[in-house]
Amino acid sequence: THTHTNVHKETHSSTYQARRLMLLDHWRALLVESDPQRASHGIVRYLFSLTSFELATDISNLRALIITIPTQALTLRLVFDDHLRCALVRQNLDRGRLQLRTAKLLELTTLFA
C-alpha cells in the first residue's frame, strides 16, 4: 500500500516540508522521497516498525496525522491532500499493526504448542 503525502518533521525549532511517498509492508512503514539526481530512485527518509509508533489525528486539521516514534524521539506530522487519504492511511496503519500483532501471536502459539 502506498500514498503520496506532504510530511512535516517537527523539531524543537523548525519544520521541514517535502512531498513524499508512504509505503507499508507487513511489518514496517517507510517514508520515501524521490532522488533528484537519479530517475526512478528514492531515498528512505523514515523507517519504523508497525509496532513501535503512536498514532493520533490532528483535531485542528482533518487532513493531518501525527505519528510519534518514541524509540527514535521523533514526531512526524503528515498532511495529506484531503481527509479521505488521511483516513485511509490511518486505517492501513491500524490494519497493518493488527495483522502484525496477530501473526506474532500465531507464531508464539505454534512455538509453545
PDB file of C-alpha atoms in Angstrom, residues 2-107:
ATOM      1  CA  HIS A   2       1.287   3.463  -0.737  1.00  0.00           C
ATOM      2  CA  THR A   3       0.088   7.036  -0.786  1.00  0.00           C
ATOM      3  CA  HIS A   4       1.537  10.446  -1.530  1.00  0.00           C
ATOM      4  CA  THR A   5       1.778  12.882   1.349  1.00  0.00           C
ATOM      5  CA  ASN A   6       3.365  16.081   2.471  1.00  0.00           C
ATOM      6  CA  VAL A   7       5.476  15.336   5.518  1.00  0.00           C
ATOM      7  CA  HIS A   8       6.218  17.906   8.161  1.00  0.00           C
ATOM      8  CA  LYS A   9       9.033  16.958  10.514  1.00  0.00           C
ATOM      9  CA  GLU A  10       8.526  18.983  13.646  1.00  0.00           C
ATOM     10  CA  THR A  11      11.616  19.582  15.735  1.00  0.00           C
ATOM     11  CA  HIS A  12      12.151  21.967  18.615  1.00  0.00           C
ATOM     12  CA  SER A  13      12.818  24.984  16.393  1.00  0.00           C
ATOM     13  CA  SER A  14      11.938  24.227  12.781  1.00  0.00           C
ATOM     14  CA  THR A  15       9.565  22.465  10.409  1.00  0.00           C
ATOM     15  CA  TYR A  16      10.658  20.619   7.270  1.00  0.00           C
ATOM     16  CA  GLN A  17       8.195  20.041   4.430  1.00  0.00           C
ATOM     17  CA  ALA A  18       8.600  17.748   1.428  1.00  0.00           C
ATOM     18  CA  ARG A  19       6.462  15.667  -0.919  1.00  0.00           C
ATOM     19  CA  ARG A  20       6.923  12.015  -0.027  1.00  0.00           C
ATOM     20  CA  LEU A  21       5.565   8.553  -0.694  1.00  0.00           C
ATOM     21  CA  MET A  22       4.482   6.354   2.214  1.00  0.00           C
ATOM     22  CA  LEU A  23       4.972   2.607   1.753  1.00  0.00           C
ATOM     23  CA  LEU A  24       3.631  -0.102   4.037  1.00  0.00           C
ATOM     24  CA  ASP A  25       4.544  -3.746   4.087  1.00  0.00           C
ATOM     25  CA  HIS A  26       3.619  -6.471   6.558  1.00  0.00           C
ATOM     26  CA  TRP A  27       5.930  -5.271   9.362  1.00  0.00           C
ATOM     27  CA  ARG A  28       7.186  -1.717   8.684  1.00  0.00           C
ATOM     28  CA  ALA A  29       6.367   1.672   7.204  1.00  0.00           C
ATOM     29  CA  LEU A  30       8.707   3.758   5.071  1.00  0.00           C
ATOM     30  CA  LEU A  31       8.567   7.393   4.024  1.00  0.00           C
ATOM     31  CA  VAL A  32      10.419   7.735   0.726  1.00  0.00           C
ATOM     32  CA  GLU A  33      11.480  10.895  -1.105  1.00  0.00           C
ATOM     33  CA  SER A  34      12.344  10.797  -4.808  1.00  0.00           C
ATOM     34  CA  ASP A  35      16.042  11.177  -5.576  1.00  0.00           C
ATOM     35  CA  PRO A  36      16.558  14.382  -7.599  1.00  0.00           C
ATOM     36  CA  GLN A  37      19.825  13.104  -9.086  1.00  0.00           C
ATOM     37  CA  ARG A  38      18.665   9.673 -10.247  1.00  0.00           C
ATOM     38  CA  ALA A  39      15.415   8.980 -12.068  1.00  0.00           C
ATOM     39  CA  SER A  40      13.233   6.182 -10.673  1.00  0.00           C
ATOM     40  CA  HIS A  41      15.199   6.090  -7.410  1.00  0.00           C
ATOM     41  CA  GLY A  42      14.129   7.061  -3.937  1.00  0.00           C
ATOM     42  CA  ILE A  43      15.704   7.932  -0.630  1.00  0.00           C
ATOM     43  CA  VAL A  44      14.219   6.386   2.508  1.00  0.00           C
ATOM     44  CA  ARG A  45      13.850   9.245   4.984  1.00  0.00           C
ATOM     45  CA  TYR A  46      12.000   7.443   7.785  1.00  0.00           C
ATOM     46  CA  LEU A  47      11.619   3.769   8.594  1.00  0.00           C
ATOM     47  CA  PHE A  48       9.681   2.467  11.555  1.00  0.00           C
ATOM     48  CA  SER A  49       8.170  -0.769  12.729  1.00  0.00           C
ATOM     49  CA  LEU A  50       4.403  -1.048  12.765  1.00  0.00           C
ATOM     50  CA  THR A  51       4.637  -1.961  16.452  1.00  0.00           C
ATOM     51  CA  SER A  52       6.763   0.975  17.598  1.00  0.00           C
ATOM     52  CA  PHE A  53       4.721   4.106  16.976  1.00  0.00           C
ATOM     53  CA  GLU A  54       1.790   6.031  18.364  1.00  0.00           C
ATOM     54  CA  LEU A  55      -0.860   7.425  16.047  1.00  0.00           C
ATOM     55  CA  ALA A  56      -3.083  10.459  16.612  1.00  0.00           C
ATOM     56  CA  THR A  57      -5.380  12.573  14.489  1.00  0.00           C
ATOM     57  CA  ASP A  58      -4.802  16.312  14.443  1.00  0.00           C
ATOM     58  CA  ILE A  59      -8.149  17.717  15.622  1.00  0.00           C
ATOM     59  CA  SER A  60      -7.443  21.166  14.185  1.00  0.00           C
ATOM     60  CA  ASN A  61      -6.787  19.748  10.681  1.00  0.00           C
ATOM     61  CA  LEU A  62      -8.626  16.642   9.456  1.00  0.00           C
ATOM     62  CA  ARG A  63      -6.034  16.187   6.686  1.00  0.00           C
ATOM     63  CA  ALA A  64      -3.212  15.772   9.212  1.00  0.00           C
ATOM     64  CA  LEU A  65      -1.993  12.689  11.039  1.00  0.00           C
ATOM     65  CA  ILE A  66       0.568  12.734  13.848  1.00  0.00           C
ATOM     66  CA  ILE A  67       2.937   9.790  14.171  1.00  0.00           C
ATOM     67  CA  THR A  68       5.139   9.639  17.255  1.00  0.00           C
ATOM     68  CA  ILE A  69       8.029   7.176  17.329  1.00  0.00           C
ATOM     69  CA  PRO A  70       9.213   7.062  20.957  1.00  0.00           C
ATOM     70  CA  THR A  71      12.214   4.824  20.242  1.00  0.00           C
ATOM     71  CA  GLN A  72      13.636   7.458  17.887  1.00  0.00           C
ATOM     72  CA  ALA A  73      12.334  10.503  19.848  1.00  0.00           C
ATOM     73  CA  LEU A  74      10.624  11.650  16.644  1.00  0.00           C
ATOM     74  CA  THR A  75       7.244  13.205  15.855  1.00  0.00           C
ATOM     75  CA  LEU A  76       6.008  13.408  12.274  1.00  0.00           C
ATOM     76  CA  ARG A  77       3.021  15.479  11.232  1.00  0.00           C
ATOM     77  CA  LEU A  78       1.739  14.127   7.925  1.00  0.00           C
ATOM     78  CA  VAL A  79      -0.509  16.453   5.933  1.00  0.00           C
ATOM     79  CA  PHE A  80      -2.437  14.736   3.144  1.00  0.00           C
ATOM     80  CA  ASP A  81      -4.160  16.152   0.076  1.00  0.00           C
ATOM     81  CA  ASP A  82      -7.582  15.513   1.629  1.00  0.00           C
ATOM     82  CA  HIS A  83      -9.180  13.996   4.725  1.00  0.00           C
ATOM     83  CA  LEU A  84     -10.081  10.774   2.876  1.00  0.00           C
ATOM     84  CA  ARG A  85      -6.430   9.941   2.189  1.00  0.00           C
ATOM     85  CA  CYS A  86      -5.612  10.724   5.795  1.00  0.00           C
ATOM     86  CA  ALA A  87      -8.328   8.319   6.983  1.00  0.00           C
ATOM     87  CA  LEU A  88      -7.134   5.670   4.511  1.00  0.00           C
ATOM     88  CA  VAL A  89      -3.536   5.864   5.737  1.00  0.00           C
ATOM     89  CA  ARG A  90      -4.666   5.707   9.360  1.00  0.00           C
ATOM     90  CA  GLN A  91      -6.813   2.673   8.540  1.00  0.00           C
ATOM     91  CA  ASN A  92      -3.924   0.971   6.720  1.00  0.00           C
ATOM     92  CA  LEU A  93      -1.502   1.652   9.591  1.00  0.00           C
ATOM     93  CA  ASP A  94      -4.020   0.315  12.130  1.00  0.00           C
ATOM     94  CA  ARG A  95      -4.748  -2.734   9.958  1.00  0.00           C
ATOM     95  CA  GLY A  96      -1.047  -3.423   9.425  1.00  0.00           C
ATOM     96  CA  ARG A  97      -0.365  -3.162  13.151  1.00  0.00           C
ATOM     97  CA  LEU A  98      -3.228  -5.559  13.922  1.00  0.00           C
ATOM     98  CA  GLN A  99      -2.102  -8.072  11.277  1.00  0.00           C
ATOM     99  CA  LEU A 100       1.464  -7.978  12.588  1.00  0.00           C
ATOM    100  CA  ARG A 101       0.290  -8.498  16.166  1.00  0.00           C
ATOM    101  CA  THR A 102      -1.907 -11.425  15.049  1.00  0.00           C
ATOM    102  CA  ALA A 103       0.975 -13.018  13.112  1.00  0.00           C
ATOM    103  CA  LYS A 104       3.305 -12.701  16.118  1.00  0.00           C
ATOM    104  CA  LEU A 105       0.716 -14.245  18.436  1.00  0.00           C
ATOM    105  CA  LEU A 106       0.163 -17.103  15.994  1.00  0.00           C
ATOM    106  CA  GLU A 107       3.897 -17.704  15.832  1.00  0.00           C
TER     107      GLU A 107
END
